[in-house]
PDB file of C-alpha atoms and ligand atoms in Angstrom:
ATOM      1  CA  MET D  11      63.077-116.288  26.675  1.00 97.00           C
ATOM      2  CA  ILE D  12      61.687-114.277  29.479  1.00 98.00           C
ATOM      3  CA  ILE D  13      63.310-112.725  32.383  1.00 98.00           C
ATOM      4  CA  ALA D  14      61.832-111.311  35.132  1.00 98.00           C
ATOM      5  CA  GLN D  15      64.866-109.047  36.941  1.00 98.00           C
ATOM      6  CA  ILE D  16      64.080-107.590  40.587  1.00 98.00           C
ATOM      7  CA  SER D  17      66.333-105.641  42.515  1.00 98.00           C
ATOM      8  CA  ASP D  18      66.858-103.891  45.775  1.00 98.00           C
ATOM      9  CA  THR D  19      64.035-105.544  47.933  1.00 98.00           C
ATOM     10  CA  HIS D  20      66.627-104.391  51.192  1.00 98.00           C
ATOM     11  CA  ILE D  21      64.561-106.683  53.232  1.00 98.00           C
ATOM     12  CA  THR D  22      64.616-105.787  57.232  1.00 98.00           C
ATOM     13  CA  LEU D  23      62.845-106.269  60.295  1.00 97.00           C
ATOM     14  CA  ASP D  24      63.062-103.229  62.254  1.00 94.00           C
ATOM     15  CA  THR D  25      62.823-100.257  60.461  1.00 96.00           C
ATOM     16  CA  PRO D  26      59.858 -98.095  60.245  1.00 97.00           C
ATOM     17  CA  ASP D  27      59.144 -99.370  56.493  1.00 97.00           C
ATOM     18  CA  ALA D  28      60.253-103.121  57.133  1.00 98.00           C
ATOM     19  CA  GLU D  29      56.457-104.377  56.843  1.00 97.00           C
ATOM     20  CA  GLN D  30      56.063-102.370  53.527  1.00 97.00           C
ATOM     21  CA  ARG D  31      59.327-103.537  51.969  1.00 98.00           C
ATOM     22  CA  ALA D  32      58.010-107.602  52.671  1.00 98.00           C
ATOM     23  CA  ARG D  33      54.584-106.291  50.949  1.00 97.00           C
ATOM     24  CA  ASP D  34      56.659-104.952  48.084  1.00 97.00           C
ATOM     25  CA  PHE D  35      58.488-108.293  47.859  1.00 98.00           C
ATOM     26  CA  ALA D  36      55.537-110.478  47.988  1.00 97.00           C
ATOM     27  CA  LEU D  37      53.345-108.379  45.843  1.00 97.00           C
ATOM     28  CA  THR D  38      56.489-108.475  43.403  1.00 98.00           C
ATOM     29  CA  ILE D  39      56.391-111.877  43.290  1.00 98.00           C
ATOM     30  CA  ALA D  40      52.502-112.763  42.946  1.00 97.00           C
ATOM     31  CA  ASP D  41      52.972-110.769  40.084  1.00 97.00           C
ATOM     32  CA  ILE D  42      55.583-112.247  38.003  1.00 98.00           C
ATOM     33  CA  ASN D  43      53.517-115.532  38.905  1.00 97.00           C
ATOM     34  CA  ALA D  44      50.607-114.153  37.446  1.00 96.00           C
ATOM     35  CA  LEU D  45      51.853-113.408  34.054  1.00 97.00           C
ATOM     36  CA  ASP D  46      51.402-115.701  30.922  1.00 96.00           C
ATOM     37  CA  PRO D  47      53.348-116.454  29.794  1.00 97.00           C
ATOM     38  CA  GLY D  48      55.792-116.624  32.697  1.00 97.00           C
ATOM     39  CA  PRO D  49      59.305-115.576  32.932  1.00 98.00           C
ATOM     40  CA  ASP D  50      61.097-118.906  32.446  1.00 98.00           C
ATOM     41  CA  VAL D  51      63.517-116.873  35.283  1.00 98.00           C
ATOM     42  CA  ILE D  52      63.816-114.331  37.841  1.00 98.00           C
ATOM     43  CA  VAL D  53      67.054-112.676  38.755  1.00 98.00           C
ATOM     44  CA  HIS D  54      67.376-110.225  41.943  1.00 98.00           C
ATOM     45  CA  THR D  55      70.176-108.110  41.489  1.00 98.00           C
ATOM     46  CA  GLY D  56      71.520-107.621  44.770  1.00 98.00           C
ATOM     47  CA  ASP D  57      70.393-105.649  48.213  1.00 98.00           C
ATOM     48  CA  ILE D  58      68.235-108.242  48.877  1.00 98.00           C
ATOM     49  CA  THR D  59      68.643-107.676  52.797  1.00 98.00           C
ATOM     50  CA  HIS D  60      69.181-104.118  54.489  1.00 98.00           C
ATOM     51  CA  ASN D  61      71.934-105.363  56.942  1.00 98.00           C
ATOM     52  CA  GLY D  62      72.941-108.734  55.753  1.00 98.00           C
ATOM     53  CA  ARG D  63      71.479-110.776  58.673  1.00 98.00           C
ATOM     54  CA  GLN D  64      70.500-114.452  58.866  1.00 98.00           C
ATOM     55  CA  ASP D  65      67.187-113.476  59.987  1.00 98.00           C
ATOM     56  CA  GLU D  66      66.648-111.027  57.252  1.00 98.00           C
ATOM     57  CA  TYR D  67      67.890-113.659  54.412  1.00 98.00           C
ATOM     58  CA  ALA D  68      65.288-115.848  56.001  1.00 98.00           C
ATOM     59  CA  GLN D  69      62.309-113.820  55.283  1.00 98.00           C
ATOM     60  CA  ALA D  70      63.868-113.061  51.949  1.00 98.00           C
ATOM     61  CA  VAL D  71      64.342-116.889  50.925  1.00 98.00           C
ATOM     62  CA  ALA D  72      60.657-117.380  52.366  1.00 97.00           C
ATOM     63  CA  THR D  73      59.229-114.793  49.859  1.00 98.00           C
ATOM     64  CA  LEU D  74      61.210-116.148  46.705  1.00 97.00           C
ATOM     65  CA  ALA D  75      60.414-119.527  47.346  1.00 96.00           C
ATOM     66  CA  GLN D  76      56.824-118.338  46.531  1.00 97.00           C
ATOM     67  CA  ALA D  77      58.104-117.944  42.726  1.00 98.00           C
ATOM     68  CA  ARG D  78      56.991-120.610  40.248  1.00 98.00           C
ATOM     69  CA  ALA D  79      59.982-119.535  37.981  1.00 98.00           C
ATOM     70  CA  PRO D  80      63.690-120.823  38.789  1.00 97.00           C
ATOM     71  CA  ALA D  81      65.289-117.789  40.825  1.00 98.00           C
ATOM     72  CA  TYR D  82      68.921-116.422  41.124  1.00 98.00           C
ATOM     73  CA  VAL D  83      70.160-113.854  43.350  1.00 98.00           C
ATOM     74  CA  LEU D  84      73.239-111.947  43.226  1.00 98.00           C
ATOM     75  CA  ALA D  85      74.836-109.928  46.254  1.00 98.00           C
ATOM     76  CA  GLY D  86      74.329-106.018  46.800  1.00 98.00           C
ATOM     77  CA  ASN D  87      76.271-103.640  48.846  1.00 98.00           C
ATOM     78  CA  ARG D  88      74.023-104.188  51.648  1.00 98.00           C
ATOM     79  CA  ASP D  89      74.050-108.145  51.400  1.00 98.00           C
ATOM     80  CA  ASN D  90      76.962-110.424  53.246  1.00 96.00           C
ATOM     81  CA  ARG D  91      78.183-113.240  51.190  1.00 96.00           C
ATOM     82  CA  ALA D  92      78.535-115.051  53.748  1.00 94.00           C
ATOM     83  CA  ASN D  93      75.154-115.258  55.285  1.00 96.00           C
ATOM     84  CA  LEU D  94      73.754-114.812  51.455  1.00 97.00           C
ATOM     85  CA  ARG D  95      75.850-117.963  50.620  1.00 95.00           C
ATOM     86  CA  GLU D  96      74.394-119.652  53.670  1.00 94.00           C
ATOM     87  CA  ALA D  97      70.907-118.860  52.839  1.00 96.00           C
ATOM     88  CA  PHE D  98      71.070-119.728  49.503  1.00 95.00           C
ATOM     89  CA  SER D  99      73.000-122.400  49.385  1.00 91.00           C
ATOM     90  CA  GLY D 100      70.415-124.827  48.717  1.00 90.00           C
ATOM     91  CA  PHE D 101      69.737-123.867  45.428  1.00 90.00           C
ATOM     92  CA  GLY D 102      72.810-125.262  43.951  1.00 89.00           C
ATOM     93  CA  TYR D 103      74.384-122.633  41.730  1.00 92.00           C
ATOM     94  CA  LEU D 104      76.584-120.541  44.160  1.00 92.00           C
ATOM     95  CA  ALA D 105      80.074-122.278  43.974  1.00 80.00           C
ATOM     96  CA  LEU D 106      81.377-122.884  47.304  1.00 74.00           C
ATOM     97  CA  ASP D 107      85.088-122.832  46.060  1.00 72.00           C
ATOM     98  CA  SER D 108      85.018-118.967  45.659  1.00 78.00           C
ATOM     99  CA  ASP D 109      84.958-116.203  47.805  1.00 84.00           C
ATOM    100  CA  PHE D 110      82.509-114.239  45.682  1.00 94.00           C
ATOM    101  CA  VAL D 111      79.093-114.452  44.475  1.00 96.00           C
ATOM    102  CA  ALA D 112      79.662-114.958  40.443  1.00 96.00           C
ATOM    103  CA  TYR D 113      78.240-117.486  38.477  1.00 95.00           C
ATOM    104  CA  ALA D 114      77.093-118.745  35.139  1.00 95.00           C
ATOM    105  CA  ILE D 115      73.895-120.510  34.222  1.00 95.00           C
ATOM    106  CA  ASN D 116      73.878-122.417  30.659  1.00 94.00           C
ATOM    107  CA  ASP D 117      69.979-123.738  31.020  1.00 94.00           C
ATOM    108  CA  TYR D 118      68.805-121.202  28.774  1.00 96.00           C
ATOM    109  CA  PRO D 119      69.036-119.882  24.970  1.00 95.00           C
ATOM    110  CA  VAL D 120      70.741-117.204  26.662  1.00 97.00           C
ATOM    111  CA  ARG D 121      73.255-117.899  29.092  1.00 96.00           C
ATOM    112  CA  LEU D 122      73.212-115.511  32.037  1.00 97.00           C
ATOM    113  CA  ILE D 123      76.375-114.541  34.084  1.00 97.00           C
ATOM    114  CA  ALA D 124      75.998-112.994  37.771  1.00 97.00           C
ATOM    115  CA  LEU D 125      78.936-111.079  38.696  1.00 98.00           C
ATOM    116  CA  ASP D 126      79.993-109.810  42.361  1.00 98.00           C
ATOM    117  CA  THR D 127      81.030-106.317  41.781  1.00 98.00           C
ATOM    118  CA  LEU D 128      81.055-105.686  46.029  1.00 97.00           C
ATOM    119  CA  SER D 129      83.946-103.469  47.713  1.00 96.00           C
ATOM    120  CA  SER D 130      85.010-104.313  50.994  1.00 92.00           C
ATOM    121  CA  ALA D 131      86.034-100.554  51.380  1.00 93.00           C
ATOM    122  CA  SER D 132      82.488 -98.592  50.281  1.00 94.00           C
ATOM    123  CA  ASN D 133      79.132 -98.909  49.248  1.00 95.00           C
ATOM    124  CA  ARG D 134      80.289 -98.371  45.664  1.00 97.00           C
ATOM    125  CA  GLY D 135      81.540-101.257  43.213  1.00 97.00           C
ATOM    126  CA  ASP D 136      84.893-103.063  42.867  1.00 97.00           C
ATOM    127  CA  PHE D 137      86.002-105.343  40.234  1.00 97.00           C
ATOM    128  CA  CYS D 138      89.192-106.928  40.949  1.00 96.00           C
ATOM    129  CA  ARG D 139      92.182-108.650  38.864  1.00 95.00           C
ATOM    130  CA  GLU D 140      90.757-112.116  40.107  1.00 95.00           C
ATOM    131  CA  ARG D 141      87.062-111.216  39.145  1.00 96.00           C
ATOM    132  CA  VAL D 142      88.341-110.076  35.593  1.00 96.00           C
ATOM    133  CA  ARG D 143      89.812-113.210  35.179  1.00 95.00           C
ATOM    134  CA  HIS D 144      86.850-115.106  36.383  1.00 94.00           C
ATOM    135  CA  LEU D 145      84.296-113.412  33.837  1.00 95.00           C
ATOM    136  CA  ILE D 146      86.756-113.696  30.986  1.00 95.00           C
ATOM    137  CA  ASP D 147      87.040-117.616  32.233  1.00 93.00           C
ATOM    138  CA  LEU D 148      83.101-117.595  32.573  1.00 93.00           C
ATOM    139  CA  MET D 149      82.290-116.192  29.456  1.00 94.00           C
ATOM    140  CA  GLY D 150      84.784-118.859  27.373  1.00 90.00           C
ATOM    141  CA  VAL D 151      83.029-122.044  28.457  1.00 84.00           C
ATOM    142  CA  GLU D 152      80.496-121.722  25.448  1.00 69.00           C
ATOM    143  CA  THR D 153      80.832-120.224  21.950  1.00 71.00           C
ATOM    144  CA  ASP D 154      77.511-120.710  20.191  1.00 85.00           C
ATOM    145  CA  LYS D 155      74.677-118.821  23.274  1.00 94.00           C
ATOM    146  CA  PRO D 156      74.466-114.869  23.602  1.00 96.00           C
ATOM    147  CA  ILE D 157      75.296-114.124  26.956  1.00 97.00           C
ATOM    148  CA  ALA D 158      73.477-111.133  29.362  1.00 98.00           C
ATOM    149  CA  VAL D 159      75.028-110.419  32.212  1.00 98.00           C
ATOM    150  CA  PHE D 160      73.684-109.401  35.802  1.00 98.00           C
ATOM    151  CA  THR D 161      75.698-106.804  37.809  1.00 98.00           C
ATOM    152  CA  HIS D 162      74.438-105.465  41.096  1.00 98.00           C
ATOM    153  CA  HIS D 163      76.804-102.092  40.386  1.00 98.00           C
ATOM    154  CA  PRO D 164      75.616-100.340  36.709  1.00 98.00           C
ATOM    155  CA  PRO D 165      78.789-100.324  34.929  1.00 97.00           C
ATOM    156  CA  PHE D 166      78.065 -96.958  32.957  1.00 96.00           C
ATOM    157  CA  GLU D 167      77.611 -93.831  34.235  1.00 95.00           C
ATOM    158  CA  VAL D 168      74.229 -93.196  35.350  1.00 95.00           C
ATOM    159  CA  THR D 169      73.548 -89.284  34.053  1.00 91.00           C
ATOM    160  CA  VAL D 170      70.102 -88.946  36.094  1.00 89.00           C
ATOM    161  CA  GLY D 171      69.971 -88.655  39.829  1.00 82.00           C
ATOM    162  CA  PRO D 172      72.807 -87.075  42.046  1.00 83.00           C
ATOM    163  CA  ASP D 173      75.562 -89.676  41.508  1.00 87.00           C
ATOM    164  CA  ARG D 174      77.134 -91.008  38.057  1.00 93.00           C
ATOM    165  CA  LEU D 175      79.633 -93.089  38.679  1.00 94.00           C
ATOM    166  CA  HIS D 176      78.626 -96.294  41.133  1.00 95.00           C
ATOM    167  CA  PHE D 177      81.996 -97.697  40.844  1.00 95.00           C
ATOM    168  CA  GLU D 178      85.297 -97.062  43.202  1.00 95.00           C
ATOM    169  CA  SER D 179      86.535 -95.195  39.879  1.00 95.00           C
ATOM    170  CA  GLN D 180      86.415 -94.646  36.560  1.00 95.00           C
ATOM    171  CA  ASN D 181      89.930 -97.304  36.407  1.00 97.00           C
ATOM    172  CA  VAL D 182      87.664 -99.807  37.960  1.00 96.00           C
ATOM    173  CA  MET D 183      84.787 -99.589  35.860  1.00 97.00           C
ATOM    174  CA  SER D 184      86.901 -99.718  32.875  1.00 96.00           C
ATOM    175  CA  GLY D 185      88.264-102.970  33.415  1.00 96.00           C
ATOM    176  CA  LEU D 186      84.837-104.564  33.556  1.00 97.00           C
ATOM    177  CA  ARG D 187      84.140-102.787  30.716  1.00 97.00           C
ATOM    178  CA  ARG D 188      86.671-104.095  28.670  1.00 96.00           C
ATOM    179  CA  ALA D 189      85.949-107.881  30.003  1.00 96.00           C
ATOM    180  CA  LEU D 190      82.255-107.318  28.752  1.00 96.00           C
ATOM    181  CA  GLN D 191      83.656-106.639  25.473  1.00 94.00           C
ATOM    182  CA  HIS D 192      85.969-109.229  25.433  1.00 88.00           C
ATOM    183  CA  SER D 193      83.967-112.407  24.217  1.00 89.00           C
ATOM    184  CA  GLY D 194      82.195-110.652  21.708  1.00 92.00           C
ATOM    185  CA  ARG D 195      78.794-112.702  22.961  1.00 94.00           C
ATOM    186  CA  VAL D 196      77.540-109.977  25.734  1.00 97.00           C
ATOM    187  CA  VAL D 197      74.442-109.227  24.404  1.00 97.00           C
ATOM    188  CA  ALA D 198      72.909-107.057  27.253  1.00 98.00           C
ATOM    189  CA  VAL D 199      74.086-105.586  30.853  1.00 98.00           C
ATOM    190  CA  PHE D 200      70.965-105.402  34.020  1.00 98.00           C
ATOM    191  CA  SER D 201      71.517-104.103  37.149  1.00 98.00           C
ATOM    192  CA  GLY D 202      70.319-102.684  40.010  1.00 98.00           C
ATOM    193  CA  HIS D 203      71.524-100.164  42.914  1.00 97.00           C
ATOM    194  CA  VAL D 204      70.833 -96.794  41.846  1.00 97.00           C
ATOM    195  CA  HIS D 205      66.660 -97.589  42.389  1.00 97.00           C
ATOM    196  CA  ARG D 206      65.437 -95.554  39.561  1.00 96.00           C
ATOM    197  CA  ALA D 207      65.116 -96.745  36.213  1.00 95.00           C
ATOM    198  CA  ALA D 208      67.727 -95.783  33.461  1.00 95.00           C
ATOM    199  CA  ALA D 209      69.631 -97.488  30.063  1.00 96.00           C
ATOM    200  CA  GLY D 210      73.111 -96.764  28.566  1.00 95.00           C
ATOM    201  CA  ASP D 211      75.331 -98.711  26.696  1.00 94.00           C
ATOM    202  CA  VAL D 212      78.939-100.651  27.431  1.00 95.00           C
ATOM    203  CA  ALA D 213      80.516-100.145  24.580  1.00 88.00           C
ATOM    204  CA  GLY D 214      77.379-100.790  22.419  1.00 92.00           C
ATOM    205  CA  ILE D 215      76.426-103.098  24.627  1.00 97.00           C
ATOM    206  CA  PRO D 216      72.700-102.240  26.047  1.00 97.00           C
ATOM    207  CA  ALA D 217      72.841-101.923  29.947  1.00 97.00           C
ATOM    208  CA  THR D 218      69.605-100.949  32.335  1.00 97.00           C
ATOM    209  CA  VAL D 219      69.067-100.179  35.674  1.00 97.00           C
ATOM    210  CA  MET D 220      65.762-100.932  37.119  1.00 98.00           C
ATOM    211  CA  PRO D 221      63.825 -99.332  40.312  1.00 97.00           C
ATOM    212  CA  SER D 222      64.242-100.598  43.688  1.00 98.00           C
ATOM    213  CA  ILE D 223      61.528-102.950  44.647  1.00 98.00           C
ATOM    214  CA  ALA D 224      61.557-101.308  47.940  1.00 98.00           C
ATOM    215  CA  THR D 225      58.989 -98.691  47.384  1.00 97.00           C
ATOM    216  CA  THR D 226      59.954 -96.676  50.231  1.00 97.00           C
ATOM    217  CA  LEU D 227      63.501 -96.502  48.933  1.00 97.00           C
ATOM    218  CA  ARG D 228      62.801 -95.922  45.229  1.00 97.00           C
ATOM    219  CA  LYS D 229      64.210 -92.725  43.505  1.00 95.00           C
ATOM    220  CA  GLY D 230      62.192 -90.716  41.174  1.00 91.00           C
ATOM    221  CA  GLU D 231      59.342 -89.308  40.619  1.00 90.00           C
ATOM    222  CA  TYR D 232      55.842 -91.497  40.355  1.00 92.00           C
ATOM    223  CA  PRO D 233      52.334 -90.470  40.231  1.00 92.00           C
ATOM    224  CA  ALA D 234      50.946 -90.928  43.841  1.00 91.00           C
ATOM    225  CA  ASP D 235      48.864 -94.263  42.841  1.00 89.00           C
ATOM    226  CA  MET D 236      52.085 -95.482  41.800  1.00 90.00           C
ATOM    227  CA  ARG D 237      53.778 -94.977  45.252  1.00 90.00           C
ATOM    228  CA  LYS D 238      53.121 -98.067  46.897  1.00 91.00           C
ATOM    229  CA  ARG D 239      53.202-100.330  43.798  1.00 96.00           C
ATOM    230  CA  PRO D 240      56.741-102.009  43.160  1.00 97.00           C
ATOM    231  CA  VAL D 241      58.275-101.532  39.401  1.00 97.00           C
ATOM    232  CA  TYR D 242      60.500-104.304  37.762  1.00 98.00           C
ATOM    233  CA  HIS D 243      61.092-105.332  34.594  1.00 98.00           C
ATOM    234  CA  ILE D 244      60.891-108.134  32.274  1.00 98.00           C
ATOM    235  CA  HIS D 245      63.409-108.790  29.315  1.00 98.00           C
ATOM    236  CA  ARG D 246      62.271-111.057  26.632  1.00 98.00           C
ATOM    237  CA  PHE D 247      65.043-112.107  23.970  1.00 97.00           C
ATOM    238  CA  ASP D 248      64.427-112.539  20.363  1.00 95.00           C
ATOM    239  CA  PRO D 249      67.261-114.430  18.471  1.00 93.00           C
ATOM    240  CA  ALA D 250      66.997-111.560  15.782  1.00 93.00           C
ATOM    241  CA  TRP D 251      66.638-108.698  17.762  1.00 92.00           C
ATOM    242  CA  GLY D 252      68.306-108.644  21.175  1.00 94.00           C
ATOM    243  CA  PHE D 253      66.304-108.357  24.302  1.00 97.00           C
ATOM    244  CA  THR D 254      63.686-105.811  25.026  1.00 97.00           C
ATOM    245  CA  THR D 255      62.958-104.622  28.231  1.00 97.00           C
ATOM    246  CA  GLU D 256      59.503-103.998  29.113  1.00 97.00           C
ATOM    247  CA  THR D 257      58.515-102.032  33.019  1.00 96.00           C
ATOM    248  CA  ARG D 258      55.877-103.398  34.639  1.00 97.00           C
ATOM    249  CA  ILE D 259      53.714-102.289  37.342  1.00 96.00           C
ATOM    250  CA  VAL D 260      52.741-104.526  40.204  1.00 96.00           C
ATOM    251  CA  ALA D 261      48.728-104.640  40.593  1.00 87.00           C
ATOM    252  CA  ALA D 262      47.391-104.279  43.860  1.00 71.00           C
ATOM    253  CA  ARG D 263      46.094-107.275  45.916  1.00 62.00           C
ATOM    254  CA  ARG D 264      45.026-107.883  49.265  1.00 53.00           C
ATOM    255  CA  ASP D 265      45.536-111.451  48.968  1.00 52.00           C
ATOM    256  CA  VAL D 266      48.949-111.451  49.100  1.00 52.00           C
ATOM    257  CA  LEU D 267      49.484-109.143  52.223  1.00 49.00           C
ATOM    258  CA  PRO D 268      51.225-110.219  55.247  1.00 49.00           C
ATOM    259  CA  ARG D 269      48.333-111.067  58.257  1.00 48.00           C
ATOM    260  CA  GLU D 270      48.349-110.068  61.516  1.00 45.00           C
ATOM    261  CA  ASN D 271      46.828-113.153  64.203  1.00 46.00           C
ATOM    262  CA  GLY D 272      44.332-114.167  61.201  1.00 43.00           C
ATOM    263  CA  ALA D 273      42.807-110.964  60.884  1.00 45.00           C
ATOM    264  CA  PRO D 274      42.556-109.123  57.461  1.00 42.00           C
ATOM    265  CA  ALA D 275      45.560-107.093  56.392  1.00 45.00           C
ATOM    266  CA  ARG D 276      45.809-103.193  57.067  1.00 43.00           C
ATOM    267  CA  GLU D 277      46.497-101.052  54.771  1.00 44.00           C
ATOM    268  CA  PRO D 278      50.264 -99.787  55.191  1.00 42.00           C
ATOM    269  CA  ARG D 279      50.797 -96.525  56.633  1.00 39.00           C
ATOM    270  CA  THR D 280      52.328 -93.986  54.557  1.00 36.00           C
ATOM    271  CA  PRO D 281      56.147 -94.510  54.961  1.00 38.00           C
ATOM    272  CA  ASP D 282      58.212 -91.623  56.477  1.00 34.00           C
ATOM    273  CA  TYR D 283      61.715 -93.816  56.456  1.00 34.00           C
ATOM    274  CA  SER D 284      63.998 -92.571  54.060  1.00 38.00           C
ATOM    275  CA  CYS D 285      67.318 -94.151  53.308  1.00 37.00           C
ATOM    276  CA  SER D 286      70.611 -91.625  52.294  1.00 39.00           C
ATOM    277  CA  GLN D 287      72.287 -94.527  51.163  1.00 47.00           C
ATOM    278  CA  PHE D 288      72.076 -97.410  48.278  1.00 52.00           C
TER     279      PHE D 288
HETATM  280 FE1  FE2 O   3      69.921-100.851  47.201  1.00 83.07          FE
END
């Protein structure tokens, strides 16, 4: 089984780098579509949009609709649950009877569980008792498949970068970590939010975070010729070895660039926008 993970596209319509973000997202989907073999599934681990607006979701849905593989989305701290739910409701996997954007996909050799780690108080992660109970219920549905869990906020301390803890408290993060260990069948945790690549673990469960697809918001140092090329993760599952993660650098392709009035697309200008918030 092959999973393509993308994250933190931060689609917006009115910042100086809005066109670049749209281009980064479109190039990434085109690159994933060109993979052979292609992924069984694409998972977007949140911050789909930058302001959670309906018009931003409309653009994101249109881009994701170009994907050949089925695509699933999580909510990030920049997303708006109600607008996200409305934008993606037609795909049928978002429960209508829950306040949270959390669900399980059972169609593959590995079960996929998407969690909602949003806080109403800050851009950091939260995971209340209700969500712990729901996670334990989701993990208990089947007994024989391994589980890959997807979160926006990483449930481990990311010791590169200025901020190690991305939950509101150690206590909150520990509650999620204990829940993830509960079933004994979670084999990997894949997250976003940090905008840089890193790896850690949840009491022995391998856990990774991936860079932001939005190259203008990506953290860490990259060679000059990579600065406008998005980076995403391919997770390949083997029953004997578990997941192996490959980092892929999107190839530059002019044929998927946004066009203006039918004219050939311009090369994007050097982005001058920086975002202090994840
Ligand atoms: Fe983000």
